[in-house]
Structures are given as C-alpha cells and as structure tokens.
Amino acid sequence: MPQGPRKIIIDTDPGQDDAVAILLALASPEEVEVLGICAVAGNVPLALTARNARIVCELAGQPGVKVFAGCDRPLSRKLVTAEYVHGATGLDGPQLPDPVMKLQDRHAVDFIIETLRAEPAGTVTLCPLGPLTNIATALQRAPDIASRIQEIVLMGGAYFEVGNVTPAAEFNIYVDPQAADIVFRSGVPLVVMPLDVTHKALTTRPRIEAFRAMGTKPGRMVAEWTDFFERFDVQKYGSEGAPLHDPCVIAWLMRPELFTGRHINVEIETQSELTLGMTVADWWGVTDRKPNALFIGDLDADGFYALLTERIARL
Ligand SMILES: [Ca+2]
C-alpha cells in the first residue's frame, strides 16, 4: 500500500447524503486526498449536481477543490431523478447561496482518464456515490485505465433490502444499469455499500442534534439536510431516522474495521423490465461465479456516527 493519504476521485450526484460524504472527505486530509469531484446526473439533473458539489466545497471552506461536470444522462436509458426524496434542488433544506467557485473546463470523464494515466498505477481510488455513468464511460473509452485503478468503492445495490426505487432495484444502479454492468464486469477490485448496510446508518434524533450542537455552519447544514430528507424515509420505512448512504463509502476508506461484508459475485440485471437494475448478489455462495466485489452487510453505526461528528466538527 502507498504511504500517506489515499488519493480519491469522488463521483457524485448531490444529494444531501452525498454532501455529507464530501464534507467527511474534505475534513479528513490525513486519510484521503481528494484529487477532484466529478458530478453526474442522478438525484437531480447534471446542472444541479454540478452546482451542489461546488456549494459543498465552499461550505467546507475549500473552494480550490476541482469540480468537473460529467455525463448528463445514462448510457442508453432516459434519466430518472429523485426530487421526491431530495427536493427540487437536490439539496433542499437550508437555503444556500449559488457557488462562487467555477466548474473546471474539462469533462469529468476526461479528468478521470487523464488522472489515472498520470498517477502511478494502483494509487487512485474511485468513489462513486451516484449512477455509474461517468465511470463506465471512462472504462469504455480508455480500457487501459482499469488496471490502474486501485479500487472502486461505491454506494449502490442491495441484496436483503432488495430495492428502494423499484421493488427489485436500488436507485444508483437502476438509473444506469448498463453502466453498472460495465463496472461490475471490469475486473477492478470493488467494494460495494448496498442498502443492506446503509439502512443501518440511521440518523437518530441524538445523532442529528450532535451535528447541530457543533455551533458551526457545516454542522448546522448537516443537521438541516438530514431534518429535510429524513421525513421521506421515516414515512416510507417507519424507521427512526434516515439512512446516510453515501458517507459509508468515505468512512470505509478511513475505518474499514467499522464494516463487515463478504467477498462474493455480484451481477447486474440489464434485461428484465420487472427487475431491471437488480444487484444479483451471491451472498450464500450458491453459484461458482467468481467473486468480484466485497459486498458490505453491516456496520458499527455508533462508531460511524462518532467518526462523522468528530470530522464534521473540524470544518
Ligand atoms: Ca448519491
């Protein structure tokens, strides 16, 4: 393993939980170095995810972070969005001003390809927090990068929790199943944070109040974002709070011991209308298909929230 912080590219569709993931990464320079943030269409259209990513960098006091706009639609399907969860802007909750920092000129896919070719092989980790369109496009256009990626640590899919956007599929995979299929067949080492684990990372009342009690703007924003989007999950699942899906990806890079999972085969359903985007995960090892992913199933939720609050409090 290389010394020093892990070099990462965050690929994201903010999204309140994406925003918390970005804040966690930017607050943790000893563990991760954010080479750039790539926006993709997902929770809301690309213009908004590219805007929201910059808002979050400015909120973290880091307007020098490079933010790139990527693909504005899935590889072959019509874009499906989730304003019903995240609000019309994708970051509904507190009012935030438009960002001052500019988008980079380069397309996110070019940034991904050029960075992987420029950095030593095996030293850059990709962290997709939304549909996998940018990553799959980069792999298709430049197959040589696959062997240069250290790891892809992504939020997406589900096995025991099955689906959230359809009865069979999780949102990120469902939006672009063809892209997910390319990534899961790429041979790149994968770590997957499915709903099975993220649904255990719930924002309880004391956890939200711990963010608010920081008395900082980022702390207050995290509390207000989670206040906003937990109404949806509490009503839907009857759970105590909302799952903070995407920060699980960043937390895994920093504290993998908080998580447990199995190294298994995971394939993506791309044909069936009924189960499109399903992550067919061989959790019980009933096939001889080769394992291609560390599929996470559980986490120490208290440890996860302790890490989050410690780090967000730094900003
Ligand atoms: Ca996301």
CSV table of C-alpha atoms and ligand atoms in Angstrom, one decimal:
chain,number,residue,atom,x,y,z
A,1,MET,CA,0.0,0.0,0.0
A,2,PRO,CA,1.3,3.5,-0.8
A,3,GLN,CA,2.1,5.7,2.2
A,4,GLY,CA,0.2,8.8,3.1
A,5,PRO,CA,-3.4,9.6,2.4
A,6,ARG,CA,-5.3,7.6,-0.3
A,7,LYS,CA,-5.8,9.6,-3.5
A,8,ILE,CA,-9.5,9.6,-4.4
A,9,ILE,CA,-11.9,10.9,-7.0
A,10,ILE,CA,-15.4,11.4,-5.8
A,11,ASP,CA,-18.1,10.8,-8.5
A,12,THR,CA,-21.4,12.2,-7.2
A,13,ASP,CA,-24.9,13.4,-7.7
A,14,PRO,CA,-25.5,15.6,-4.6
A,15,GLY,CA,-27.9,14.8,-2.8
A,16,GLN,CA,-27.8,15.6,0.9
A,17,ASP,CA,-26.1,12.3,1.8
A,18,ASP,CA,-23.6,12.9,-1.0
A,19,ALA,CA,-23.0,16.3,0.6
A,20,VAL,CA,-22.2,14.8,3.9
A,21,ALA,CA,-19.8,12.3,2.3
A,22,ILE,CA,-18.0,15.1,0.5
A,23,LEU,CA,-17.7,17.1,3.8
A,24,LEU,CA,-16.3,14.0,5.5
A,25,ALA,CA,-13.7,13.5,2.9
A,26,LEU,CA,-12.6,17.2,2.8
A,27,ALA,CA,-12.4,17.2,6.6
A,28,SER,CA,-10.0,14.2,6.6
A,29,PRO,CA,-6.8,15.1,4.7
A,30,GLU,CA,-4.7,12.7,6.8
A,31,GLU,CA,-6.6,9.7,5.3
A,32,VAL,CA,-7.8,10.9,1.9
A,33,GLU,CA,-6.6,13.4,-0.7
A,34,VAL,CA,-9.5,14.5,-3.0
A,35,LEU,CA,-8.0,14.8,-6.4
A,36,GLY,CA,-11.3,16.0,-7.9
A,37,ILE,CA,-15.0,15.8,-7.7
A,38,CYS,CA,-17.0,14.7,-10.7
A,39,ALA,CA,-20.7,15.5,-11.0
A,40,VAL,CA,-23.1,13.1,-12.7
A,41,ALA,CA,-26.8,13.2,-13.4
A,42,GLY,CA,-28.8,11.2,-10.8
A,43,ASN,CA,-30.8,12.5,-7.9
A,44,VAL,CA,-31.3,15.7,-9.9
A,45,PRO,CA,-30.1,16.8,-13.4
A,46,LEU,CA,-26.4,17.5,-14.0
A,47,ALA,CA,-26.6,21.3,-13.8
A,48,LEU,CA,-27.8,21.0,-10.3
A,49,THR,CA,-25.4,18.2,-9.1
A,50,ALA,CA,-22.5,20.2,-10.6
A,51,ARG,CA,-23.8,23.3,-8.7
A,52,ASN,CA,-24.4,21.4,-5.4
A,53,ALA,CA,-20.9,19.8,-5.4
A,54,ARG,CA,-19.4,23.3,-5.5
A,55,ILE,CA,-21.7,24.6,-2.8
A,56,VAL,CA,-20.5,21.8,-0.6
A,57,CYS,CA,-16.8,22.6,-1.3
A,58,GLU,CA,-17.4,26.2,-0.4
A,59,LEU,CA,-19.3,25.2,2.8
A,60,ALA,CA,-16.2,23.1,3.7
A,61,GLY,CA,-14.1,26.3,3.2
A,62,GLN,CA,-12.2,24.6,0.3
A,63,PRO,CA,-13.1,26.5,-2.9
A,64,GLY,CA,-9.9,25.3,-4.5
A,65,VAL,CA,-11.2,21.7,-5.0
A,66,LYS,CA,-11.6,20.8,-8.6
A,67,VAL,CA,-15.1,20.1,-9.6
A,68,PHE,CA,-15.9,18.7,-13.1
A,69,ALA,CA,-19.3,18.2,-14.8
A,70,GLY,CA,-19.7,14.7,-16.4
A,71,CYS,CA,-22.4,12.8,-18.2
A,72,ASP,CA,-25.9,14.4,-18.2
A,73,ARG,CA,-27.8,11.1,-18.9
A,74,PRO,CA,-27.4,7.4,-18.6
A,75,LEU,CA,-25.6,5.4,-21.3
A,76,SER,CA,-28.8,4.2,-23.0
A,77,ARG,CA,-31.8,5.0,-20.9
A,78,LYS,CA,-33.8,8.1,-20.1
A,79,LEU,CA,-32.7,9.8,-16.9
A,80,VAL,CA,-34.7,9.0,-13.8
A,81,THR,CA,-34.3,11.5,-10.9
A,82,ALA,CA,-35.4,11.6,-7.2
A,83,GLU,CA,-36.6,15.1,-6.4
A,84,TYR,CA,-39.3,13.4,-4.3
A,85,VAL,CA,-36.5,12.4,-1.8
A,86,HIS,CA,-34.0,15.3,-2.1
A,87,GLY,CA,-36.2,18.3,-3.1
A,88,ALA,CA,-36.2,20.3,-6.3
A,89,THR,CA,-32.6,21.5,-5.9
A,90,GLY,CA,-31.2,18.1,-4.7
A,91,LEU,CA,-30.0,19.9,-1.6
A,92,ASP,CA,-33.3,21.1,-0.2
A,93,GLY,CA,-33.4,22.1,3.5
A,94,PRO,CA,-31.4,25.1,4.4
A,95,GLN,CA,-31.1,28.0,1.9
A,96,LEU,CA,-27.7,28.1,0.4
A,97,PRO,CA,-26.3,30.8,-2.0
A,98,ASP,CA,-25.1,29.9,-5.5
A,99,PRO,CA,-21.4,28.9,-5.5
A,100,VAL,CA,-18.8,31.5,-6.5
A,101,MET,CA,-16.1,28.9,-7.5
A,102,LYS,CA,-16.1,27.8,-11.1
A,103,LEU,CA,-16.6,24.4,-12.7
A,104,GLN,CA,-13.4,23.1,-14.4
A,105,ASP,CA,-13.4,23.2,-18.2
A,106,ARG,CA,-12.6,19.6,-18.7
A,107,HIS,CA,-15.3,16.9,-18.9
A,108,ALA,CA,-15.3,14.7,-15.8
A,109,VAL,CA,-14.7,11.6,-17.9
A,110,ASP,CA,-11.5,13.1,-19.4
A,111,PHE,CA,-10.4,14.1,-15.9
A,112,ILE,CA,-10.9,10.5,-14.7
A,113,ILE,CA,-9.0,9.0,-17.6
A,114,GLU,CA,-6.1,11.6,-17.6
A,115,THR,CA,-5.7,11.4,-13.8
A,116,LEU,CA,-5.5,7.6,-13.9
A,117,ARG,CA,-2.9,7.7,-16.7
A,118,ALA,CA,-0.9,10.4,-15.0
A,119,GLU,CA,-0.7,8.9,-11.4
A,120,PRO,CA,1.3,5.8,-10.6
A,121,ALA,CA,-0.8,2.6,-11.3
A,122,GLY,CA,-2.7,1.4,-8.3
A,123,THR,CA,-2.7,4.6,-6.4
A,124,VAL,CA,-6.1,6.2,-7.2
A,125,THR,CA,-9.4,5.0,-5.8
A,126,LEU,CA,-12.7,6.0,-7.4
A,127,CYS,CA,-15.6,6.7,-5.1
A,128,PRO,CA,-18.9,6.7,-7.0
A,129,LEU,CA,-21.9,8.0,-4.9
A,130,GLY,CA,-24.4,8.1,-7.8
A,131,PRO,CA,-25.2,6.3,-11.0
A,132,LEU,CA,-22.1,4.8,-12.6
A,133,THR,CA,-22.3,6.6,-16.0
A,134,ASN,CA,-19.1,8.6,-15.7
A,135,ILE,CA,-17.1,5.6,-14.5
A,136,ALA,CA,-18.4,3.3,-17.2
A,137,THR,CA,-17.9,5.8,-19.9
A,138,ALA,CA,-14.3,6.3,-18.8
A,139,LEU,CA,-13.7,2.5,-18.8
A,140,GLN,CA,-15.3,2.1,-22.2
A,141,ARG,CA,-13.3,4.9,-23.8
A,142,ALA,CA,-10.0,4.0,-22.1
A,143,PRO,CA,-9.9,0.3,-21.2
A,144,ASP,CA,-6.2,0.7,-20.2
A,145,ILE,CA,-7.3,2.6,-17.0
A,146,ALA,CA,-9.0,-0.5,-15.5
A,147,SER,CA,-5.7,-2.0,-14.4
A,148,ARG,CA,-4.5,1.4,-13.0
A,149,ILE,CA,-7.4,1.9,-10.6
A,150,GLN,CA,-6.5,0.9,-7.0
A,151,GLU,CA,-10.2,0.2,-6.1
A,152,ILE,CA,-13.7,1.3,-6.8
A,153,VAL,CA,-15.6,1.9,-3.5
A,154,LEU,CA,-19.2,2.6,-4.4
A,155,MET,CA,-22.7,3.1,-2.9
A,156,GLY,CA,-25.3,1.1,-4.8
A,157,GLY,CA,-27.3,-2.0,-4.9
A,158,ALA,CA,-28.9,-4.2,-2.3
A,159,TYR,CA,-29.5,-7.8,-1.5
A,160,PHE,CA,-31.5,-8.4,1.7
A,161,GLU,CA,-33.1,-4.9,1.4
A,162,VAL,CA,-33.8,-5.6,-2.3
A,163,GLY,CA,-34.9,-2.2,-3.7
A,164,ASN,CA,-35.8,1.4,-2.9
A,165,VAL,CA,-36.8,2.8,-6.3
A,166,THR,CA,-38.5,-0.4,-7.6
A,167,PRO,CA,-39.2,-3.5,-5.6
A,168,ALA,CA,-36.1,-5.0,-7.0
A,169,ALA,CA,-33.6,-2.2,-7.6
A,170,GLU,CA,-31.6,0.4,-5.7
A,171,PHE,CA,-31.7,3.9,-7.2
A,172,ASN,CA,-28.0,4.4,-8.3
A,173,ILE,CA,-27.9,1.0,-10.1
A,174,TYR,CA,-31.4,1.4,-11.5
A,175,VAL,CA,-30.8,4.8,-13.1
A,176,ASP,CA,-28.0,3.3,-15.3
A,177,PRO,CA,-27.9,-0.5,-15.2
A,178,GLN,CA,-25.8,-0.7,-18.3
A,179,ALA,CA,-23.1,1.4,-16.7
A,180,ALA,CA,-23.3,-0.6,-13.5
A,181,ASP,CA,-22.9,-3.8,-15.6
A,182,ILE,CA,-19.7,-2.4,-17.2
A,183,VAL,CA,-18.2,-1.5,-13.8
A,184,PHE,CA,-19.1,-4.9,-12.1
A,185,ARG,CA,-17.6,-6.8,-15.1
A,186,SER,CA,-14.5,-4.5,-15.2
A,187,GLY,CA,-12.2,-6.7,-13.1
A,188,VAL,CA,-11.4,-3.7,-11.0
A,189,PRO,CA,-11.4,-4.5,-7.2
A,190,LEU,CA,-14.9,-3.4,-5.9
A,191,VAL,CA,-16.2,-2.5,-2.5
A,192,VAL,CA,-20.0,-2.1,-2.5
A,193,MET,CA,-22.1,-0.3,0.1
A,194,PRO,CA,-25.6,-1.6,-0.6
A,195,LEU,CA,-28.8,-0.6,1.2
A,196,ASP,CA,-28.2,-3.6,3.4
A,197,VAL,CA,-25.5,-1.6,5.2
A,198,THR,CA,-26.7,2.0,4.6
A,199,HIS,CA,-30.1,1.3,6.1
A,200,LYS,CA,-28.2,0.6,9.3
A,201,ALA,CA,-26.5,4.0,9.3
A,202,LEU,CA,-29.6,5.8,10.5
A,203,THR,CA,-29.8,9.5,11.6
A,204,THR,CA,-31.4,9.2,15.1
A,205,ARG,CA,-32.5,12.4,16.9
A,206,PRO,CA,-29.4,12.5,19.2
A,207,ARG,CA,-27.1,12.0,16.1
A,208,ILE,CA,-28.7,14.9,14.3
A,209,GLU,CA,-28.6,17.1,17.4
A,210,ALA,CA,-24.9,16.3,17.8
A,211,PHE,CA,-24.3,18.0,14.4
A,212,ARG,CA,-26.4,21.0,15.3
A,213,ALA,CA,-24.7,21.3,18.7
A,214,MET,CA,-21.3,21.9,16.9
A,215,GLY,CA,-22.3,25.6,16.5
A,216,THR,CA,-20.6,25.7,13.1
A,217,LYS,CA,-22.2,26.3,9.7
A,218,PRO,CA,-21.3,22.9,8.3
A,219,GLY,CA,-22.7,21.2,11.5
A,220,ARG,CA,-25.9,23.2,11.2
A,221,MET,CA,-26.2,22.4,7.5
A,222,VAL,CA,-25.8,18.7,8.0
A,223,ALA,CA,-28.5,18.8,10.7
A,224,GLU,CA,-30.9,20.7,8.5
A,225,TRP,CA,-30.2,18.5,5.5
A,226,THR,CA,-30.9,15.4,7.5
A,227,ASP,CA,-34.0,17.0,9.0
A,228,PHE,CA,-35.2,17.6,5.5
A,229,PHE,CA,-34.7,14.2,3.9
A,230,GLU,CA,-35.5,12.0,6.9
A,231,ARG,CA,-39.2,13.0,6.6
A,232,PHE,CA,-39.3,10.9,3.5
A,233,ASP,CA,-37.6,7.8,4.9
A,234,VAL,CA,-39.4,7.9,8.3
A,235,GLN,CA,-42.7,7.9,6.4
A,236,LYS,CA,-41.6,5.2,3.9
A,237,TYR,CA,-39.8,2.8,6.2
A,238,GLY,CA,-41.2,3.7,9.6
A,239,SER,CA,-37.6,3.9,10.8
A,240,GLU,CA,-36.3,6.1,13.5
A,241,GLY,CA,-34.3,8.3,11.0
A,242,ALA,CA,-32.9,8.4,7.5
A,243,PRO,CA,-30.0,6.3,6.2
A,244,LEU,CA,-26.9,8.3,5.4
A,245,HIS,CA,-26.0,6.2,2.4
A,246,ASP,CA,-23.0,7.9,0.7
A,247,PRO,CA,-20.8,8.7,3.7
A,248,CYS,CA,-20.4,5.0,4.2
A,249,VAL,CA,-18.1,5.0,1.2
A,250,ILE,CA,-15.7,7.6,2.6
A,251,ALA,CA,-15.9,6.1,6.2
A,252,TRP,CA,-14.9,2.7,4.8
A,253,LEU,CA,-11.7,4.2,3.3
A,254,MET,CA,-10.9,5.7,6.7
A,255,ARG,CA,-12.1,3.0,9.1
A,256,PRO,CA,-12.7,-0.3,7.3
A,257,GLU,CA,-12.9,-2.1,10.7
A,258,LEU,CA,-16.3,-0.4,11.2
A,259,PHE,CA,-17.7,-2.6,8.4
A,260,THR,CA,-18.2,-6.3,7.7
A,261,GLY,CA,-19.1,-8.0,4.4
A,262,ARG,CA,-18.4,-10.9,2.1
A,263,HIS,CA,-16.3,-11.2,-1.0
A,264,ILE,CA,-18.8,-12.5,-3.5
A,265,ASN,CA,-20.0,-12.5,-7.0
A,266,VAL,CA,-22.4,-9.6,-7.9
A,267,GLU,CA,-24.0,-9.2,-11.3
A,268,ILE,CA,-26.4,-6.6,-12.6
A,269,GLU,CA,-29.8,-7.3,-14.3
A,270,THR,CA,-29.9,-5.3,-17.5
A,271,GLN,CA,-32.7,-7.1,-19.4
A,272,SER,CA,-35.8,-7.8,-17.4
A,273,GLU,CA,-38.3,-5.0,-17.2
A,274,LEU,CA,-39.5,-6.3,-13.9
A,275,THR,CA,-36.2,-6.5,-12.1
A,276,LEU,CA,-34.1,-4.0,-14.1
A,277,GLY,CA,-31.0,-2.8,-12.1
A,278,MET,CA,-31.2,-5.6,-9.5
A,279,THR,CA,-27.8,-6.4,-8.0
A,280,VAL,CA,-27.9,-10.2,-8.1
A,281,ALA,CA,-25.5,-10.9,-5.2
A,282,ASP,CA,-24.4,-14.4,-4.4
A,283,TRP,CA,-24.3,-13.9,-0.7
A,284,TRP,CA,-24.8,-17.6,0.1
A,285,GLY,CA,-22.3,-18.8,-2.4
A,286,VAL,CA,-24.8,-20.9,-4.4
A,287,THR,CA,-23.0,-20.5,-7.7
A,288,ASP,CA,-19.5,-21.0,-8.9
A,289,ARG,CA,-19.4,-17.5,-10.3
A,290,LYS,CA,-16.1,-15.8,-9.5
A,291,PRO,CA,-16.2,-13.2,-6.6
A,292,ASN,CA,-15.9,-9.7,-8.0
A,293,ALA,CA,-16.9,-7.5,-5.0
A,294,LEU,CA,-16.5,-7.0,-1.3
A,295,PHE,CA,-20.3,-6.6,-0.6
A,296,ILE,CA,-20.8,-5.0,2.8
A,297,GLY,CA,-23.6,-6.1,5.0
A,298,ASP,CA,-23.2,-4.4,8.4
A,299,LEU,CA,-21.5,-1.6,10.2
A,300,ASP,CA,-20.9,-0.3,13.7
A,301,ALA,CA,-23.4,2.6,13.4
A,302,ASP,CA,-22.2,4.3,16.7
A,303,GLY,CA,-18.6,4.2,15.5
A,304,PHE,CA,-19.6,5.5,12.1
A,305,TYR,CA,-21.5,8.5,13.6
A,306,ALA,CA,-18.7,9.2,16.1
A,307,LEU,CA,-16.3,9.5,13.2
A,308,LEU,CA,-18.7,11.7,11.2
A,309,THR,CA,-19.3,14.1,14.1
A,310,GLU,CA,-15.6,14.3,15.0
A,311,ARG,CA,-14.7,15.2,11.4
A,312,ILE,CA,-17.6,17.5,10.5
A,313,ALA,CA,-16.8,19.4,13.7
A,314,ARG,CA,-13.4,20.3,12.3
A,315,LEU,CA,-14.8,22.3,9.4
B,1,CA,CA,-25.7,9.9,-4.2
